[in-house]
CSV table of C-alpha atoms in Angstrom, one decimal:
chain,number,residue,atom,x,y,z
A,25,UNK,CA,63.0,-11.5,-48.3
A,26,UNK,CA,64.3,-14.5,-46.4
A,27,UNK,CA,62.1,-17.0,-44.1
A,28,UNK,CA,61.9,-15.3,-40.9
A,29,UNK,CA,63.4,-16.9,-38.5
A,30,UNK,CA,61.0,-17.7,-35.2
A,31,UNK,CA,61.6,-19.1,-31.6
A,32,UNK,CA,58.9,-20.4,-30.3
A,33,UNK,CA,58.4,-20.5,-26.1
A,34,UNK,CA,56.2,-22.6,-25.1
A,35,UNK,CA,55.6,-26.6,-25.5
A,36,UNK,CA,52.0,-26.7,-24.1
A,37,UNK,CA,48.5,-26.4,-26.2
A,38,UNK,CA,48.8,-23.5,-27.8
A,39,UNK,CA,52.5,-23.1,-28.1
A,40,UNK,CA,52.3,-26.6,-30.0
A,41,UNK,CA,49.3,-25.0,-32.3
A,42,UNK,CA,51.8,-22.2,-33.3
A,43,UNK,CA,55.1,-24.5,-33.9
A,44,UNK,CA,52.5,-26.5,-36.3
A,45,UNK,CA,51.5,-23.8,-37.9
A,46,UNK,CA,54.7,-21.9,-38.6
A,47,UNK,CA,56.5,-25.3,-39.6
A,48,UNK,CA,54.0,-25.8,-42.5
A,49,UNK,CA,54.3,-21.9,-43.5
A,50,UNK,CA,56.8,-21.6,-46.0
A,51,UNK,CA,57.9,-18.2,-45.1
A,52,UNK,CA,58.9,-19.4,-41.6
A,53,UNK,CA,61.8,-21.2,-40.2
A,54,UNK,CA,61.6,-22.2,-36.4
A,55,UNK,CA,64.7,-21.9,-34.4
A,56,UNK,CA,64.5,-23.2,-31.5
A,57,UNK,CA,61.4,-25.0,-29.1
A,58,UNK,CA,61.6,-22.9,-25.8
A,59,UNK,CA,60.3,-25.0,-22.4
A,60,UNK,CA,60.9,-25.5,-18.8
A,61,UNK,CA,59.4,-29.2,-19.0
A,62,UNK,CA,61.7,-31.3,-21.1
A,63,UNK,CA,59.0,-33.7,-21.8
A,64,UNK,CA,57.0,-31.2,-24.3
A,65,UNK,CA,59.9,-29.8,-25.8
A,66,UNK,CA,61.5,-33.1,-26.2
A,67,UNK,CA,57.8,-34.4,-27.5
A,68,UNK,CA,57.7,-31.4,-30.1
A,69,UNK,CA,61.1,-31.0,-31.4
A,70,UNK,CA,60.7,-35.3,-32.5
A,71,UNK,CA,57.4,-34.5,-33.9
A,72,UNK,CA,58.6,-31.7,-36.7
A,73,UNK,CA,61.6,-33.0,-37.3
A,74,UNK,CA,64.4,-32.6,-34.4
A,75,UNK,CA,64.1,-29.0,-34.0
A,76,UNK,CA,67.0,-27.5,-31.5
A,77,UNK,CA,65.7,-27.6,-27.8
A,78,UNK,CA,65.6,-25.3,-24.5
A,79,UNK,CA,65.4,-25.3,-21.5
A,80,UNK,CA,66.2,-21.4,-20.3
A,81,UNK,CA,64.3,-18.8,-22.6
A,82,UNK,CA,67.6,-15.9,-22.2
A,83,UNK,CA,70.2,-18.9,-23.3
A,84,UNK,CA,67.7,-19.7,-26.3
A,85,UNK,CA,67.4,-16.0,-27.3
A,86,UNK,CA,71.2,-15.0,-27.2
A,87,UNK,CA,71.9,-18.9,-29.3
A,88,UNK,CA,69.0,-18.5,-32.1
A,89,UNK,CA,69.5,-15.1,-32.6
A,90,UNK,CA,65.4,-14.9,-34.0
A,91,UNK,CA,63.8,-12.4,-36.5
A,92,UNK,CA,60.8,-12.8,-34.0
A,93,UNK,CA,59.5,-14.4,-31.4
A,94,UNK,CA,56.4,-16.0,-30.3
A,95,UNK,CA,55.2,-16.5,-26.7
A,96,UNK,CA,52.3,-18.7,-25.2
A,97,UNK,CA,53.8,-19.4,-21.8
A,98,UNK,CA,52.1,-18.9,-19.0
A,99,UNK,CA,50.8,-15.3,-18.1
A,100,UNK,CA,53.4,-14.5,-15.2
A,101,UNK,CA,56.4,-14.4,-17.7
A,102,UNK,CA,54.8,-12.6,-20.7
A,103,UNK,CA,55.8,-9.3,-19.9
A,104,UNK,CA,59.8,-10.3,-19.1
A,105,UNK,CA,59.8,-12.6,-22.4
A,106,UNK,CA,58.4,-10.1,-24.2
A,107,UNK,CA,60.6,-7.3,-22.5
A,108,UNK,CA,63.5,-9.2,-23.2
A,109,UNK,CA,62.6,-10.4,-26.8
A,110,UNK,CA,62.2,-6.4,-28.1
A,111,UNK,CA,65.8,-5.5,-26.3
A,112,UNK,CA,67.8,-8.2,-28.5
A,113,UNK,CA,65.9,-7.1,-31.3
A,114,UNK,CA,62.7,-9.3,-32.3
A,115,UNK,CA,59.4,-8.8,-33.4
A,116,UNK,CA,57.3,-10.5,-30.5
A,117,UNK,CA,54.1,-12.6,-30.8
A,118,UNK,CA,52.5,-13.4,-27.6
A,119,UNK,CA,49.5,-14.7,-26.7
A,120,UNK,CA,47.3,-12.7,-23.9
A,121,UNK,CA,47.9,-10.8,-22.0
A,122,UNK,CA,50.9,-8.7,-22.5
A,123,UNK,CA,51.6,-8.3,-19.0
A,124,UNK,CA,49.7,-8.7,-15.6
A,125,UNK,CA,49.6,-4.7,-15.1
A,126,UNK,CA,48.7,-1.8,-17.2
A,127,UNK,CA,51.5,0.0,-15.9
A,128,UNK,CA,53.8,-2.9,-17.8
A,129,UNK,CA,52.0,-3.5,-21.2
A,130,UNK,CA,52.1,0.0,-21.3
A,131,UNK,CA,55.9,0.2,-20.5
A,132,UNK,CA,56.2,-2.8,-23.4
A,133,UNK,CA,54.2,-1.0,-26.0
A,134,UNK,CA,56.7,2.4,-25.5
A,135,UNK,CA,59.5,0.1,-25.8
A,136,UNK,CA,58.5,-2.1,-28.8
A,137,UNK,CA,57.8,1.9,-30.8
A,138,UNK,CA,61.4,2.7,-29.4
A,139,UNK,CA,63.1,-0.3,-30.8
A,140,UNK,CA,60.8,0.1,-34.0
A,141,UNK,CA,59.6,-3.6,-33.7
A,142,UNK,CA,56.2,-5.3,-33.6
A,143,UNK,CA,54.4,-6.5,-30.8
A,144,UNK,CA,51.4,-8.6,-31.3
A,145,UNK,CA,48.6,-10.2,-29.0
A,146,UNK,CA,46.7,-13.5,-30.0
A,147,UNK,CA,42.7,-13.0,-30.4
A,148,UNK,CA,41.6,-16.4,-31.8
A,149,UNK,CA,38.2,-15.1,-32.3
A,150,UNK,CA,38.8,-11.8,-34.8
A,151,UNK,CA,39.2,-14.0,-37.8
A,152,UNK,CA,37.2,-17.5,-37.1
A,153,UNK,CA,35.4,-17.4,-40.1
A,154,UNK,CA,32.0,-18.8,-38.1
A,155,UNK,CA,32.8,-16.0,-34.9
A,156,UNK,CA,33.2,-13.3,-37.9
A,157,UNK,CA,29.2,-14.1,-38.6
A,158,UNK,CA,28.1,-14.0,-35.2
A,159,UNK,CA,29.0,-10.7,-35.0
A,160,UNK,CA,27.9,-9.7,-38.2
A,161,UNK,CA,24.7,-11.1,-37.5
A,162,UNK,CA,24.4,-9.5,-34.1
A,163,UNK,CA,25.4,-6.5,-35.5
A,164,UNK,CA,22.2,-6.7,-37.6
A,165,UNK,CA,19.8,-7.1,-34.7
A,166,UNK,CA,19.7,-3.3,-33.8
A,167,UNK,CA,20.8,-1.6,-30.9
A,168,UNK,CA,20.7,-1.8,-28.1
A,169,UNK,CA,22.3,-5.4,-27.9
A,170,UNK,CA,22.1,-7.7,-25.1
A,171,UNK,CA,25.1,-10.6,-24.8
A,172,UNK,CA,25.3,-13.2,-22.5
A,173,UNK,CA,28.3,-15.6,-22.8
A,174,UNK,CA,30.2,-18.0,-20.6
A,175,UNK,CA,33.0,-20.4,-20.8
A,176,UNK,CA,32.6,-22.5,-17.9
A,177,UNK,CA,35.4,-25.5,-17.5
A,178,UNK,CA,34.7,-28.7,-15.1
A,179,UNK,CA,38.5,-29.5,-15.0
A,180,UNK,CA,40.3,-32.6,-13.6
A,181,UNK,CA,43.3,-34.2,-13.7
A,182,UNK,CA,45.9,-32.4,-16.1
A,183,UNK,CA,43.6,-29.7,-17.1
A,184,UNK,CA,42.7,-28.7,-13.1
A,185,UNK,CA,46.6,-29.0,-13.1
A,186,UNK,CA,47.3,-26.4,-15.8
A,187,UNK,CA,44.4,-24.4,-14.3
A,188,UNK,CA,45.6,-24.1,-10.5
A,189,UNK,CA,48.9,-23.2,-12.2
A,190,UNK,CA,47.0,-20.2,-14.1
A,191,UNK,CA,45.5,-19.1,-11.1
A,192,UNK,CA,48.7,-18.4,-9.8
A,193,UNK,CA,48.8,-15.0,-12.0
A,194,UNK,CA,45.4,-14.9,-13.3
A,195,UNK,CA,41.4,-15.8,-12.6
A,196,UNK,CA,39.3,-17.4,-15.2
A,197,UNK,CA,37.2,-14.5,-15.7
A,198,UNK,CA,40.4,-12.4,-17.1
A,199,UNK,CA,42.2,-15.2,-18.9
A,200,UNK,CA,39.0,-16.3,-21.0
A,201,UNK,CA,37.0,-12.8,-20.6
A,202,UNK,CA,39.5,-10.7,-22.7
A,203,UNK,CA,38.4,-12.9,-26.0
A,204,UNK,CA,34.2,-12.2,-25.2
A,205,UNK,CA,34.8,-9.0,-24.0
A,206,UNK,CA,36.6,-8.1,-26.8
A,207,UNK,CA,33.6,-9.7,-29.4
A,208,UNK,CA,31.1,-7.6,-27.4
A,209,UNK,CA,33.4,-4.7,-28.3
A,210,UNK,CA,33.0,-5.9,-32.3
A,211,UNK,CA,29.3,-6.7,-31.8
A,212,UNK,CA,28.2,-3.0,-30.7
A,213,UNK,CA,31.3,-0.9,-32.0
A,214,UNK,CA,30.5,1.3,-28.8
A,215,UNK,CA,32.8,2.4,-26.0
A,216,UNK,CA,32.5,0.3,-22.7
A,217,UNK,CA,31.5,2.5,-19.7
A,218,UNK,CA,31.4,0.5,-16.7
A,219,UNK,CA,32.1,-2.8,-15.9
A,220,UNK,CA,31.4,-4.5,-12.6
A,221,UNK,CA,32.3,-8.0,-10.8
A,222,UNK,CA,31.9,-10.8,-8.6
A,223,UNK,CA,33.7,-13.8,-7.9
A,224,UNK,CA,33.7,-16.6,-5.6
A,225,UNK,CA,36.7,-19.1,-4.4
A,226,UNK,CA,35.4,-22.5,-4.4
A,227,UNK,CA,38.4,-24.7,-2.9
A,228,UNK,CA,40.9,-24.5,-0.9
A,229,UNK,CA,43.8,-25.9,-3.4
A,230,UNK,CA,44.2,-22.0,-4.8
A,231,UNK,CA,45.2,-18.9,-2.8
A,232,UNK,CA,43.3,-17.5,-0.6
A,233,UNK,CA,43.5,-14.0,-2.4
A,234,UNK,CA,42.4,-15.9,-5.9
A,235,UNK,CA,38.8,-16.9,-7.3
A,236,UNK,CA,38.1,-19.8,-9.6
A,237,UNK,CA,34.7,-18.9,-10.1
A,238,UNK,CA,33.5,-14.9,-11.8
A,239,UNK,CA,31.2,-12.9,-13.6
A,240,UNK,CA,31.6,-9.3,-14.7
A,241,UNK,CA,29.1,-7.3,-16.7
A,242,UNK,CA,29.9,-4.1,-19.1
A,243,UNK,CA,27.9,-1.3,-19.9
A,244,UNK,CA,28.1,0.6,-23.8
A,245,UNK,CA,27.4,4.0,-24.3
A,246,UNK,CA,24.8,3.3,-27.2
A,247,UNK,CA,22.7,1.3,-24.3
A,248,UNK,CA,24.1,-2.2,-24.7
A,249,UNK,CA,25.0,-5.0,-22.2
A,250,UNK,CA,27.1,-7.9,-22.0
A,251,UNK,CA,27.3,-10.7,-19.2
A,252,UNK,CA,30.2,-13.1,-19.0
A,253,UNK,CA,30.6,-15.7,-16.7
A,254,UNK,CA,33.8,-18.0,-16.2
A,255,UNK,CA,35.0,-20.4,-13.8
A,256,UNK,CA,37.4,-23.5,-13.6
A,257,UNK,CA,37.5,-26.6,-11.5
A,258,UNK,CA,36.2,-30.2,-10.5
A,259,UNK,CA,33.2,-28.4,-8.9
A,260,UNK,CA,32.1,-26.4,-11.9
A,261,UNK,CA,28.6,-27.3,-13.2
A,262,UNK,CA,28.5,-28.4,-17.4
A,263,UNK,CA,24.9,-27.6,-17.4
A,264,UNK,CA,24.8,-24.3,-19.2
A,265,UNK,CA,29.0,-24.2,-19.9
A,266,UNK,CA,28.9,-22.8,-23.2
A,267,UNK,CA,26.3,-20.3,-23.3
A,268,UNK,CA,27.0,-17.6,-26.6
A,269,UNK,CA,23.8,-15.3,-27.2
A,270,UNK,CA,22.8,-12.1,-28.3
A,271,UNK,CA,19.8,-10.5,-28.5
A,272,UNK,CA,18.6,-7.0,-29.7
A,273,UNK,CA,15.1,-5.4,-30.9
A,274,UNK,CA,15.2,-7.2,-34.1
A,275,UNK,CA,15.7,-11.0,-32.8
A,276,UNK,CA,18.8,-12.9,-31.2
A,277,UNK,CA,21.3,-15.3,-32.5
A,278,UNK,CA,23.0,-17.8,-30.5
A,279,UNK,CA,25.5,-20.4,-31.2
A,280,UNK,CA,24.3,-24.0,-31.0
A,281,UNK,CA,26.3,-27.3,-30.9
A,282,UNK,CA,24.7,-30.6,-30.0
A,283,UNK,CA,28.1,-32.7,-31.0
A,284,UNK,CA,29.7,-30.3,-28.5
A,285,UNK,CA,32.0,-32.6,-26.3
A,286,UNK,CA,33.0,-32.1,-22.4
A,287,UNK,CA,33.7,-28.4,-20.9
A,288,UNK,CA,37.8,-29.1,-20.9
A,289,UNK,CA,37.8,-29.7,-24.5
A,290,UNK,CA,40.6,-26.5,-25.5
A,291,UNK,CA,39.4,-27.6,-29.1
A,292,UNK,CA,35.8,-27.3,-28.7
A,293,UNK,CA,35.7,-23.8,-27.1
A,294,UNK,CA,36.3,-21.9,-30.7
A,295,UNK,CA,33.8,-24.4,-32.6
A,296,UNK,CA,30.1,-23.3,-33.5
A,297,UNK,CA,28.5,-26.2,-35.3
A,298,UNK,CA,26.1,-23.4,-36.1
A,299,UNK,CA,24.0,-20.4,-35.7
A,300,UNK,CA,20.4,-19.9,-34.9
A,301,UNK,CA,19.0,-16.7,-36.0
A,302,UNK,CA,15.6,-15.6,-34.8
A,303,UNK,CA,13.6,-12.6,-35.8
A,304,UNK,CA,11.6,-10.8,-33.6
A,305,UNK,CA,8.6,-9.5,-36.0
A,306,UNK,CA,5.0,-10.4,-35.5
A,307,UNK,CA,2.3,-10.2,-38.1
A,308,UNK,CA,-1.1,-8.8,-37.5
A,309,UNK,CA,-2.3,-11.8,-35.7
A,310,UNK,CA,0.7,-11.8,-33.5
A,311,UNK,CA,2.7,-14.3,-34.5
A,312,UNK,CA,6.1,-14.3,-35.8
A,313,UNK,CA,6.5,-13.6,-39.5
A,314,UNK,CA,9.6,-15.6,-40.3
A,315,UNK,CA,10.8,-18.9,-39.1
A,316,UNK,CA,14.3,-18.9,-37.2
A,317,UNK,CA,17.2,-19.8,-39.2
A,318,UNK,CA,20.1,-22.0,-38.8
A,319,UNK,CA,23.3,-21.0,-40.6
A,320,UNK,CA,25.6,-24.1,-40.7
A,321,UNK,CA,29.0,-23.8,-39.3
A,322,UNK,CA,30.6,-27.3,-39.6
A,323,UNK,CA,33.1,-26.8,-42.0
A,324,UNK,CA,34.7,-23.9,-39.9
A,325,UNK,CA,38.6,-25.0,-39.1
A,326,UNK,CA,39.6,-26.2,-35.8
A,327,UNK,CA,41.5,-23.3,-34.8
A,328,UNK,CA,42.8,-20.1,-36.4
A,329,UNK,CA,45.2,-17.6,-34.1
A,330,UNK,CA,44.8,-13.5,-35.1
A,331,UNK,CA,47.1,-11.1,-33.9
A,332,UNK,CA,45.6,-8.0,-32.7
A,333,UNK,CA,48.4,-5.5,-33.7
A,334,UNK,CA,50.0,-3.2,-30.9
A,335,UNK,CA,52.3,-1.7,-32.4
């Protein structure tokens, strides 16, 4: 079989991360650099080599004629990229969500099974190697488990920028929460039964109907619960931004990082640094039988994209 042939849409953070990846893979050749700001497709295309450029992702598609496709744009086109991706023909990569509305992932997923083609969503998280032993390790604590996480972002500048632009479509707590979510999922292997929210809109430079600041919490059927907390902005606190812990009868393990660098660092929010395993059994005197533990993370990779297969 050939190199497939890949068009990638996208210029910013992680559509750069892909075009990096697939231009060192050997059984990938990229087509075309796909972006409405000249600037990062221009700034891309020089950096691996003078790749053809876009502006208009439909003139791209017809002109490349692409084995597949791969997406990380921002959430408000997904669902027409991807729709019109699996009507010329292409496998589709696209980085969460599929769509803003069940109604249209589902619509998606019946087309991508009609035109026998794959459609694929970006969890970073399945297949970190240091991520893939927190939940091992949580899954060793017992049930039922209790996880708190957050991903809080103090954002100025470029990154309040890109954020205000992502509230246009899509709060914080749904743009990050679908990757925690989904480990709390791994973590218990139990079916979520409720799920509640609140949310709070903290200035005035996003729409009135939109809040920069949530938390939701789920309920498991084996008992379990899980807190996540998200927000994004020039107001939001750093003091507790990246909070990963889980606790269950048998101890708790949280990630630690004391290297970790400011709350808008895209790059720090996959790394670990390490785990800190605590067990929760006491001798006869009371105290705790083993010390905690502290498996080292460092020389996890700085980041590694899974795709959760749809179809």
């Amino acid at each position: 079989m050939g190199r497939i042939k890949i068009l990638v849409v996208g210029c910013g953070n992680m559509g750069t991360s892909h075009a990096r990846a697939y231009h060192k893979l050997q059984g990938f050749e990229i087509v075309g650099l796909v972006s409405r700001t000249p600037q990062s497709r221009e700034r891309l295309s020089d950096e691996l080599g003078g790749l053809p450029k876009f502006g208009d992702f439909t003139e791209a598609l017809a002109a490349t004629n692409p084995d597949a496709v791969a997406i990380s744009t921002y959430p408000d086109t997904h669902a027409a990229y991807v729709k019109e991706s699996l009507e010329a023909g292409a496998h589709v990569f696209v980085e969460k969500p599929i769509a803003l509305t069940i109604e249209e992932a589902e619509e998606l997923v019946d087309l991508a099974k009609s035109k026998n083609r794959k459609l694929v969503v970006g969890y970073i998280l399945r297949v970190h190697p240091a991520w893939t032993k927190f939940v091992e390790t949580a899954q060793s604590l017992g049930k039922p488990l209790v996880m708190r996480m957050n991903l809080n972002q103090q954002s100025s500048e470029d990154q309040w920028y890109t954020h205000k632009q992502l509230m246009q479509s899509m709060s914080p707590i749904v743009d990050c929460g679908v990757h925690y979510v989904d480990i709390m999922c791994l973590m218990t292997r139990a079916k979520p039964i409720s799920v509640s929210a609140i949310g709070a809109r903290l200035t005035e430079e996003i729409s009135s109907d939109m809040y920069n600041y949530g938390q939701l919490q789920v309920r498991f059927d084996d008992g379990s619960v899980g807190w996540y907390e998200a927000g994004w902005g020039p107001m939001i606190s750093e003091t507790a931004f990246f909070v990963k812990d889980v606790i269950g009868p048998k101890g708790c393990v949280s990630i630690v990082d004391e290297k970790k660098g400011d709350s808008d660092d895209i790059e720090g929010h996959t790394k670990t640094g390490g785990l800190i395993l605590h067990f929760s059994e006491l001798d006869a005197a009371g105290k705790f039988v083993k010390k905690d533990q502290l498996i080292n993370t460092e020389d996890e990779p700085a980041i590694i994209y899974q795709m959760r297969l749809i179809v």
